[in-house]
């Protein structure tokens, strides 16, 4: 099958998935899974068993475990109590609260807690959605932009991994500079895009009636169950994040090396669930029947399956080849950013950087940029679409949302991912990467 026909078929089936889901009121995930079998099985080379392999097992397991853990926490009502105290502390200046979510996300992530950031802050953000009228999409954008704005420093786990992947192609010193460039660009972009989203989504205008209600009364003391929930959340965050912090910033040693490798987020959340059971806190039947967002899991899994068909149909290889052979030098930064952003729907940064890093020298020569800057473009593109609802990042930042909010956010986050990608492409066409290149070289 020709590459052109493959692209046409993929676009047609993807559009059909969206349209039929809306018209038939059917799960978009089930349609996505069906069309994945048709695309790869009828028009591609994959067997039905191979198509089953497109199922995003790691993403769904992570979401299931994290969601289950926070359902137990939410049942205690502790997040409502946190909102009450933050409202009281703000003394009516609630316009700063969304910025506080953004800043706290950036700080936690910069300290090496990229995995922990949505786990810790997304439920608080959605508590403000429920109790103070914060826009659900702004809740996601607040924590996501804070995370990408500070999460790729060379000292963080994500930044050091990407630097190691790039080092083989561009050298040790340039790979460090790539880390600085990525951090600089993504931080500035995150701040600018967040400020825009803040005003567009009216982050400065929370529900005045709800805010007045909180300000008019003193918060109730935390109950015993709520105090226990806070201790369990704190324990999960500390055990997950502190060993990584020690290994990357403070004092690398065998103990924290073992802990950072073996005490993963999923395991720690399950230990938290066990703690709630032993303390007889939470109704497990209610959680599994009514609170776990099963429909969201189906939507995410099905959409990932159809998007993964792009690999089998050769679309990803086509985009990579077109970039290296057909794009004029001036457009290379924008083109590689957009292609990396599109590929991040079907892969992740740790798979895309090794794909394009070998081309960095040739693309740098063609565009007049240092190879390290080209790799920074790739990294930026991968982060542009990470807010999509089918990515690990975009879905984790929905923790704390109810089913209605998740359904509302599903299409909104797709749209937001495209807006982020186009915004990055636009500033790339304006020559921002030349400026970044001149600053660091």
Short mmCIF file of C-alpha atoms in Angstrom, two decimals, residues 38-422:
data_model
loop_
_atom_site.label_atom_id
_atom_site.label_comp_id
_atom_site.label_asym_id
_atom_site.label_seq_id
_atom_site.Cartn_x
_atom_site.Cartn_y
_atom_site.Cartn_z
CA UNK A 38 -9.77 -3.03 10.53
CA UNK A 39 -6.91 -0.66 9.65
CA UNK A 40 -4.01 -2.87 10.70
CA UNK A 41 -5.67 -6.21 9.99
CA UNK A 42 -7.22 -5.47 6.60
CA UNK A 43 -4.93 -2.80 5.19
CA UNK A 44 -1.76 -3.33 7.22
CA UNK A 45 0.35 -6.35 8.02
CA UNK A 46 -0.67 -6.95 11.62
CA UNK A 47 -2.50 -10.03 12.84
CA UNK A 48 -5.38 -9.66 15.32
CA UNK A 49 -3.00 -10.79 18.06
CA UNK A 50 -0.54 -8.06 17.08
CA UNK A 51 -3.31 -5.44 17.17
CA UNK A 52 -4.13 -6.52 20.73
CA UNK A 53 -0.52 -5.53 21.48
CA UNK A 54 -1.46 -1.93 20.67
CA UNK A 55 -3.42 -1.84 23.93
CA UNK A 56 -1.66 0.68 26.26
CA UNK A 57 -1.21 -1.72 29.17
CA UNK A 58 1.20 0.41 31.21
CA UNK A 59 -0.92 3.55 30.85
CA UNK A 60 -4.19 1.85 31.83
CA UNK A 61 -2.65 0.00 34.79
CA UNK A 62 -1.06 3.22 36.06
CA UNK A 63 -4.33 5.13 35.72
CA UNK A 64 -6.34 2.34 37.34
CA UNK A 65 -4.05 2.09 40.37
CA UNK A 66 -3.69 5.86 40.84
CA UNK A 67 -7.44 6.42 40.40
CA UNK A 68 -8.29 3.66 42.89
CA UNK A 69 -5.91 5.12 45.46
CA UNK A 70 -7.36 8.60 45.16
CA UNK A 71 -10.94 7.33 45.25
CA UNK A 72 -10.17 6.09 48.77
CA UNK A 73 -8.65 9.46 49.64
CA UNK A 74 -11.59 11.39 48.15
CA UNK A 75 -14.15 9.37 50.11
CA UNK A 76 -12.80 10.90 53.32
CA UNK A 77 -13.61 14.43 52.06
CA UNK A 78 -10.08 15.61 52.80
CA UNK A 79 -9.71 17.62 49.57
CA UNK A 80 -12.75 19.72 50.45
CA UNK A 81 -11.06 20.52 53.75
CA UNK A 82 -7.86 21.50 51.94
CA UNK A 83 -9.82 23.84 49.66
CA UNK A 84 -11.51 25.46 52.68
CA UNK A 85 -8.13 26.18 54.27
CA UNK A 86 -6.59 27.53 51.07
CA UNK A 87 -9.64 29.78 50.60
CA UNK A 88 -9.27 31.10 54.12
CA UNK A 89 -5.54 31.66 53.65
CA UNK A 90 -6.17 33.60 50.42
CA UNK A 91 -8.39 36.09 52.32
CA UNK A 92 -10.50 36.61 49.23
CA UNK A 93 -7.62 36.93 46.76
CA UNK A 94 -8.71 33.76 44.97
CA UNK A 95 -7.38 34.96 41.60
CA UNK A 96 -3.92 33.80 42.71
CA UNK A 97 -5.01 30.21 43.45
CA UNK A 98 -4.69 28.88 39.86
CA UNK A 99 -1.21 30.44 39.69
CA UNK A 100 -0.35 28.72 42.96
CA UNK A 101 -1.31 25.37 41.38
CA UNK A 102 0.95 26.13 38.40
CA UNK A 103 3.89 27.19 40.58
CA UNK A 104 3.56 24.26 42.98
CA UNK A 105 3.46 21.83 40.03
CA UNK A 106 6.66 23.35 38.65
CA UNK A 107 8.42 23.16 42.02
CA UNK A 108 7.44 19.55 42.73
CA UNK A 109 8.46 18.50 39.22
CA UNK A 110 11.77 20.39 39.39
CA UNK A 111 12.57 18.47 42.56
CA UNK A 112 12.36 15.26 40.55
CA UNK A 113 8.72 14.43 41.15
CA UNK A 114 7.36 14.31 37.60
CA UNK A 115 5.29 11.21 38.39
CA UNK A 116 4.19 12.55 41.75
CA UNK A 117 3.10 15.99 40.51
CA UNK A 118 -0.29 15.02 39.03
CA UNK A 119 -0.85 12.53 41.86
CA UNK A 120 -0.39 15.27 44.45
CA UNK A 121 -1.79 18.38 42.78
CA UNK A 122 -4.43 17.27 40.28
CA UNK A 123 -6.90 16.15 42.99
CA UNK A 124 -6.47 19.51 44.71
CA UNK A 125 -7.01 21.30 41.40
CA UNK A 126 -10.25 19.39 40.81
CA UNK A 127 -11.34 20.08 44.37
CA UNK A 128 -11.27 23.74 43.34
CA UNK A 129 -13.31 22.80 40.27
CA UNK A 130 -15.95 21.20 42.50
CA UNK A 131 -15.92 23.65 45.38
CA UNK A 132 -14.93 27.00 43.87
CA UNK A 133 -15.93 26.94 40.20
CA UNK A 134 -12.45 26.63 38.63
CA UNK A 135 -12.73 25.65 34.95
CA UNK A 136 -11.90 21.91 34.56
CA UNK A 137 -9.60 22.52 31.58
CA UNK A 138 -7.70 25.20 33.49
CA UNK A 139 -7.21 22.68 36.31
CA UNK A 140 -5.50 20.31 33.85
CA UNK A 141 -3.50 23.09 32.16
CA UNK A 142 -2.35 24.45 35.54
CA UNK A 143 -0.70 21.22 36.61
CA UNK A 144 0.43 20.10 33.13
CA UNK A 145 2.18 23.33 32.09
CA UNK A 146 3.83 23.57 35.48
CA UNK A 147 5.14 20.04 34.99
CA UNK A 148 6.59 20.50 31.49
CA UNK A 149 7.94 23.92 32.41
CA UNK A 150 10.33 22.53 34.99
CA UNK A 151 10.50 18.79 34.41
CA UNK A 152 13.40 18.48 31.97
CA UNK A 153 16.31 19.97 33.84
CA UNK A 154 19.45 17.86 33.49
CA UNK A 155 19.17 16.93 37.19
CA UNK A 156 15.66 15.42 36.89
CA UNK A 157 15.05 11.76 35.95
CA UNK A 158 13.31 12.72 32.69
CA UNK A 159 15.94 15.27 31.73
CA UNK A 160 18.85 12.97 32.49
CA UNK A 161 17.26 10.14 30.47
CA UNK A 162 16.74 12.34 27.41
CA UNK A 163 20.26 13.74 27.76
CA UNK A 164 21.67 10.22 27.84
CA UNK A 165 19.74 9.32 24.68
CA UNK A 166 21.02 12.40 22.86
CA UNK A 167 24.60 12.07 24.11
CA UNK A 168 25.37 9.12 21.82
CA UNK A 169 24.66 11.23 18.73
CA UNK A 170 25.70 14.78 19.63
CA UNK A 171 28.24 14.31 22.44
CA UNK A 172 28.28 14.83 26.21
CA UNK A 173 28.65 18.63 26.39
CA UNK A 174 26.07 19.39 23.65
CA UNK A 175 23.61 17.02 25.35
CA UNK A 176 23.84 19.11 28.52
CA UNK A 177 23.21 22.23 26.45
CA UNK A 178 20.18 20.51 24.90
CA UNK A 179 18.84 20.06 28.43
CA UNK A 180 19.35 23.77 29.19
CA UNK A 181 17.72 24.79 25.90
CA UNK A 182 14.72 22.51 26.43
CA UNK A 183 14.25 23.79 29.97
CA UNK A 184 14.54 27.42 28.82
CA UNK A 185 12.12 27.09 25.90
CA UNK A 186 9.53 24.96 27.72
CA UNK A 187 9.60 27.16 30.82
CA UNK A 188 9.01 30.37 28.84
CA UNK A 189 6.38 28.69 26.65
CA UNK A 190 4.60 27.23 29.69
CA UNK A 191 4.42 30.57 31.47
CA UNK A 192 3.12 32.41 28.39
CA UNK A 193 0.58 29.74 27.42
CA UNK A 194 -0.60 29.40 31.02
CA UNK A 195 -1.19 33.14 31.41
CA UNK A 196 -3.22 33.08 28.17
CA UNK A 197 -5.27 30.09 29.36
CA UNK A 198 -5.75 31.72 32.77
CA UNK A 199 -7.53 34.72 31.28
CA UNK A 200 -9.34 32.86 28.49
CA UNK A 201 -10.79 30.36 31.00
CA UNK A 202 -11.45 33.09 33.60
CA UNK A 203 -9.11 31.81 36.29
CA UNK A 204 -9.40 35.21 37.95
CA UNK A 205 -13.18 34.81 38.35
CA UNK A 206 -13.98 31.87 40.56
CA UNK A 207 -17.58 31.31 41.68
CA UNK A 208 -18.20 34.31 43.96
CA UNK A 209 -21.06 32.65 45.86
CA UNK A 210 -18.98 29.57 46.70
CA UNK A 211 -15.95 31.68 47.60
CA UNK A 212 -18.04 33.91 49.89
CA UNK A 213 -19.44 30.83 51.62
CA UNK A 214 -15.94 29.59 52.42
CA UNK A 215 -14.78 32.99 53.62
CA UNK A 216 -17.80 33.40 55.91
CA UNK A 217 -17.05 30.43 58.14
CA UNK A 218 -14.12 28.81 59.85
CA UNK A 219 -13.05 25.45 58.38
CA UNK A 220 -14.10 22.38 60.33
CA UNK A 221 -11.22 20.46 61.95
CA UNK A 222 -9.98 17.45 59.98
CA UNK A 223 -11.59 14.21 61.10
CA UNK A 224 -9.57 11.18 62.13
CA UNK A 225 -10.13 9.57 58.72
CA UNK A 226 -9.05 12.74 56.92
CA UNK A 227 -5.87 12.99 59.00
CA UNK A 228 -5.12 9.36 58.20
CA UNK A 229 -5.68 10.03 54.48
CA UNK A 230 -3.27 12.98 54.58
CA UNK A 231 -0.63 10.81 56.24
CA UNK A 232 -1.03 8.05 53.64
CA UNK A 233 -0.80 10.54 50.73
CA UNK A 234 2.26 12.14 52.30
CA UNK A 235 3.88 8.72 52.75
CA UNK A 236 3.24 7.76 49.10
CA UNK A 237 4.65 11.08 47.86
CA UNK A 238 7.72 10.93 50.12
CA UNK A 239 8.58 7.30 49.35
CA UNK A 240 8.17 7.92 45.61
CA UNK A 241 9.87 11.31 45.26
CA UNK A 242 12.52 11.61 47.99
CA UNK A 243 14.77 8.73 46.81
CA UNK A 244 14.78 10.22 43.30
CA UNK A 245 15.61 13.64 44.77
CA UNK A 246 18.54 12.21 46.70
CA UNK A 247 19.88 10.33 43.67
CA UNK A 248 19.71 13.31 41.32
CA UNK A 249 20.36 16.37 43.47
CA UNK A 250 21.67 15.60 46.95
CA UNK A 251 23.70 12.46 47.59
CA UNK A 252 23.59 9.42 45.28
CA UNK A 253 23.92 6.25 47.33
CA UNK A 254 23.02 2.54 47.08
CA UNK A 255 20.05 2.80 49.46
CA UNK A 256 18.17 5.54 47.61
CA UNK A 257 19.26 4.00 44.30
CA UNK A 258 17.47 0.77 45.30
CA UNK A 259 14.46 2.69 46.60
CA UNK A 260 14.11 4.84 43.47
CA UNK A 261 14.24 1.71 41.31
CA UNK A 262 11.99 -0.61 43.30
CA UNK A 263 9.54 1.67 45.13
CA UNK A 264 7.61 2.79 42.05
CA UNK A 265 4.49 4.94 42.08
CA UNK A 266 2.12 2.09 41.19
CA UNK A 267 3.40 -0.13 43.99
CA UNK A 268 3.29 2.71 46.53
CA UNK A 269 -0.31 3.56 45.62
CA UNK A 270 -1.32 -0.08 46.09
CA UNK A 271 0.34 -0.06 49.52
CA UNK A 272 -1.73 3.04 50.26
CA UNK A 273 -4.92 1.19 49.25
CA UNK A 274 -3.91 -1.65 51.58
CA UNK A 275 -3.43 0.86 54.40
CA UNK A 276 -6.96 2.19 53.88
CA UNK A 277 -8.36 -1.35 53.98
CA UNK A 278 -6.49 -2.21 57.18
CA UNK A 279 -7.79 1.01 58.75
CA UNK A 280 -11.32 0.16 57.51
CA UNK A 281 -11.59 3.48 55.69
CA UNK A 282 -13.49 3.64 52.40
CA UNK A 283 -16.22 1.56 50.78
CA UNK A 284 -14.51 -0.63 48.18
CA UNK A 285 -17.80 -1.73 46.58
CA UNK A 286 -18.85 1.89 46.09
CA UNK A 287 -15.43 2.78 44.69
CA UNK A 288 -15.28 -0.03 42.13
CA UNK A 289 -18.93 0.28 41.14
CA UNK A 290 -19.39 4.04 40.91
CA UNK A 291 -16.11 5.93 41.29
CA UNK A 292 -13.47 4.25 39.13
CA UNK A 293 -13.65 5.97 35.68
CA UNK A 294 -14.03 2.78 33.63
CA UNK A 295 -15.48 4.58 30.61
CA UNK A 296 -12.46 6.89 30.48
CA UNK A 297 -10.12 3.88 30.52
CA UNK A 298 -12.00 2.40 27.55
CA UNK A 299 -11.86 5.70 25.63
CA UNK A 300 -8.13 6.12 26.26
CA UNK A 301 -7.28 2.52 25.34
CA UNK A 302 -9.30 2.50 22.11
CA UNK A 303 -7.93 5.83 20.90
CA UNK A 304 -4.37 4.74 21.62
CA UNK A 305 -4.95 1.53 19.66
CA UNK A 306 -6.10 3.32 16.50
CA UNK A 307 -3.33 5.91 16.80
CA UNK A 308 -0.77 3.12 17.10
CA UNK A 309 -1.90 1.88 13.67
CA UNK A 310 0.14 4.74 12.21
CA UNK A 311 3.30 2.74 12.92
CA UNK A 312 2.03 -0.41 11.22
CA UNK A 313 0.84 1.55 8.17
CA UNK A 314 4.28 3.15 7.77
CA UNK A 315 3.07 6.70 8.45
CA UNK A 316 5.73 7.38 11.10
CA UNK A 317 8.54 6.29 8.76
CA UNK A 318 7.06 8.44 6.00
CA UNK A 319 7.13 11.54 8.22
CA UNK A 320 10.72 10.89 9.28
CA UNK A 321 11.88 10.41 5.68
CA UNK A 322 10.04 13.53 4.49
CA UNK A 323 11.74 15.58 7.18
CA UNK A 324 15.21 14.48 6.16
CA UNK A 325 14.73 14.86 2.39
CA UNK A 326 12.03 17.38 1.51
CA UNK A 327 11.89 20.26 4.02
CA UNK A 328 13.68 23.59 3.28
CA UNK A 329 16.20 24.67 5.92
CA UNK A 330 14.18 27.59 7.31
CA UNK A 331 11.18 25.34 8.03
CA UNK A 332 13.16 22.50 9.63
CA UNK A 333 12.73 23.62 13.30
CA UNK A 334 8.95 23.99 12.92
CA UNK A 335 8.67 20.80 10.86
CA UNK A 336 10.64 18.62 13.26
CA UNK A 337 8.69 20.06 16.18
CA UNK A 338 5.32 19.30 14.54
CA UNK A 339 6.38 15.81 13.46
CA UNK A 340 7.68 15.04 16.96
CA UNK A 341 4.40 16.34 18.40
CA UNK A 342 2.36 14.14 16.06
CA UNK A 343 4.52 11.10 16.75
CA UNK A 344 4.12 11.61 20.50
CA UNK A 345 0.49 10.56 20.06
CA UNK A 346 1.78 7.08 19.17
CA UNK A 347 5.08 7.03 21.04
CA UNK A 348 6.81 8.98 23.79
CA UNK A 349 9.78 11.28 24.10
CA UNK A 350 12.09 8.40 24.99
CA UNK A 351 11.27 6.68 21.69
CA UNK A 352 11.17 9.78 19.48
CA UNK A 353 14.50 11.34 20.52
CA UNK A 354 16.53 8.25 19.44
CA UNK A 355 14.60 8.21 16.15
CA UNK A 356 15.57 11.75 15.15
CA UNK A 357 18.80 12.35 17.07
CA UNK A 358 20.93 10.62 14.38
CA UNK A 359 19.61 13.23 11.90
CA UNK A 360 20.53 16.16 14.17
CA UNK A 361 23.88 16.94 12.53
CA UNK A 362 22.48 16.94 8.97
CA UNK A 363 19.34 18.87 9.95
CA UNK A 364 21.44 21.34 11.91
CA UNK A 365 23.66 21.99 8.91
CA UNK A 366 20.64 22.45 6.64
CA UNK A 367 18.91 24.84 9.06
CA UNK A 368 21.95 26.73 10.34
CA UNK A 369 21.36 25.54 13.91
CA UNK A 370 23.57 23.54 16.26
CA UNK A 371 22.61 19.83 16.47
CA UNK A 372 21.88 20.32 20.18
CA UNK A 373 19.23 22.89 19.27
CA UNK A 374 17.65 20.46 16.82
CA UNK A 375 17.33 17.88 19.62
CA UNK A 376 15.76 20.57 21.83
CA UNK A 377 13.16 21.15 19.07
CA UNK A 378 12.35 17.44 19.14
CA UNK A 379 11.93 17.46 22.92
CA UNK A 380 9.69 20.54 22.79
CA UNK A 381 7.45 18.92 20.19
CA UNK A 382 7.05 15.79 22.28
CA UNK A 383 5.84 17.89 25.21
CA UNK A 384 3.41 19.93 23.10
CA UNK A 385 0.89 17.12 22.71
CA UNK A 386 1.52 15.36 26.02
CA UNK A 387 -1.64 16.99 27.36
CA UNK A 388 -3.83 14.91 25.03
CA UNK A 389 -6.30 12.71 26.95
CA UNK A 390 -4.84 9.49 25.50
CA UNK A 391 -1.29 10.17 26.66
CA UNK A 392 -0.01 9.13 30.07
CA UNK A 393 0.57 12.77 31.06
CA UNK A 394 -2.76 14.13 29.91
CA UNK A 395 -4.73 11.33 31.55
CA UNK A 396 -2.82 11.44 34.85
CA UNK A 397 -3.61 15.15 35.12
CA UNK A 398 -7.32 14.19 35.20
CA UNK A 399 -6.95 12.36 38.51
CA UNK A 400 -9.55 13.85 40.81
CA UNK A 401 -12.06 14.51 38.00
CA UNK A 402 -15.44 12.80 38.03
CA UNK A 403 -16.95 11.00 35.01
CA UNK A 404 -18.81 14.08 33.80
CA UNK A 405 -15.67 16.21 33.97
CA UNK A 406 -13.60 13.53 32.20
CA UNK A 407 -16.15 13.34 29.39
CA UNK A 408 -16.09 17.13 29.10
CA UNK A 409 -12.28 17.19 29.04
CA UNK A 410 -11.78 14.39 26.51
CA UNK A 411 -12.33 16.49 23.38
CA UNK A 412 -11.10 19.68 25.05
CA UNK A 413 -7.69 18.13 25.75
CA UNK A 414 -7.38 16.91 22.16
CA UNK A 415 -8.04 20.47 21.02
CA UNK A 416 -5.61 21.88 23.59
CA UNK A 417 -2.86 19.52 22.44
CA UNK A 418 -3.29 20.74 18.85
CA UNK A 419 -3.29 24.38 20.01
CA UNK A 420 -0.06 23.84 21.96
CA UNK A 421 1.53 22.18 18.91
CA UNK A 422 0.48 24.99 16.55
#
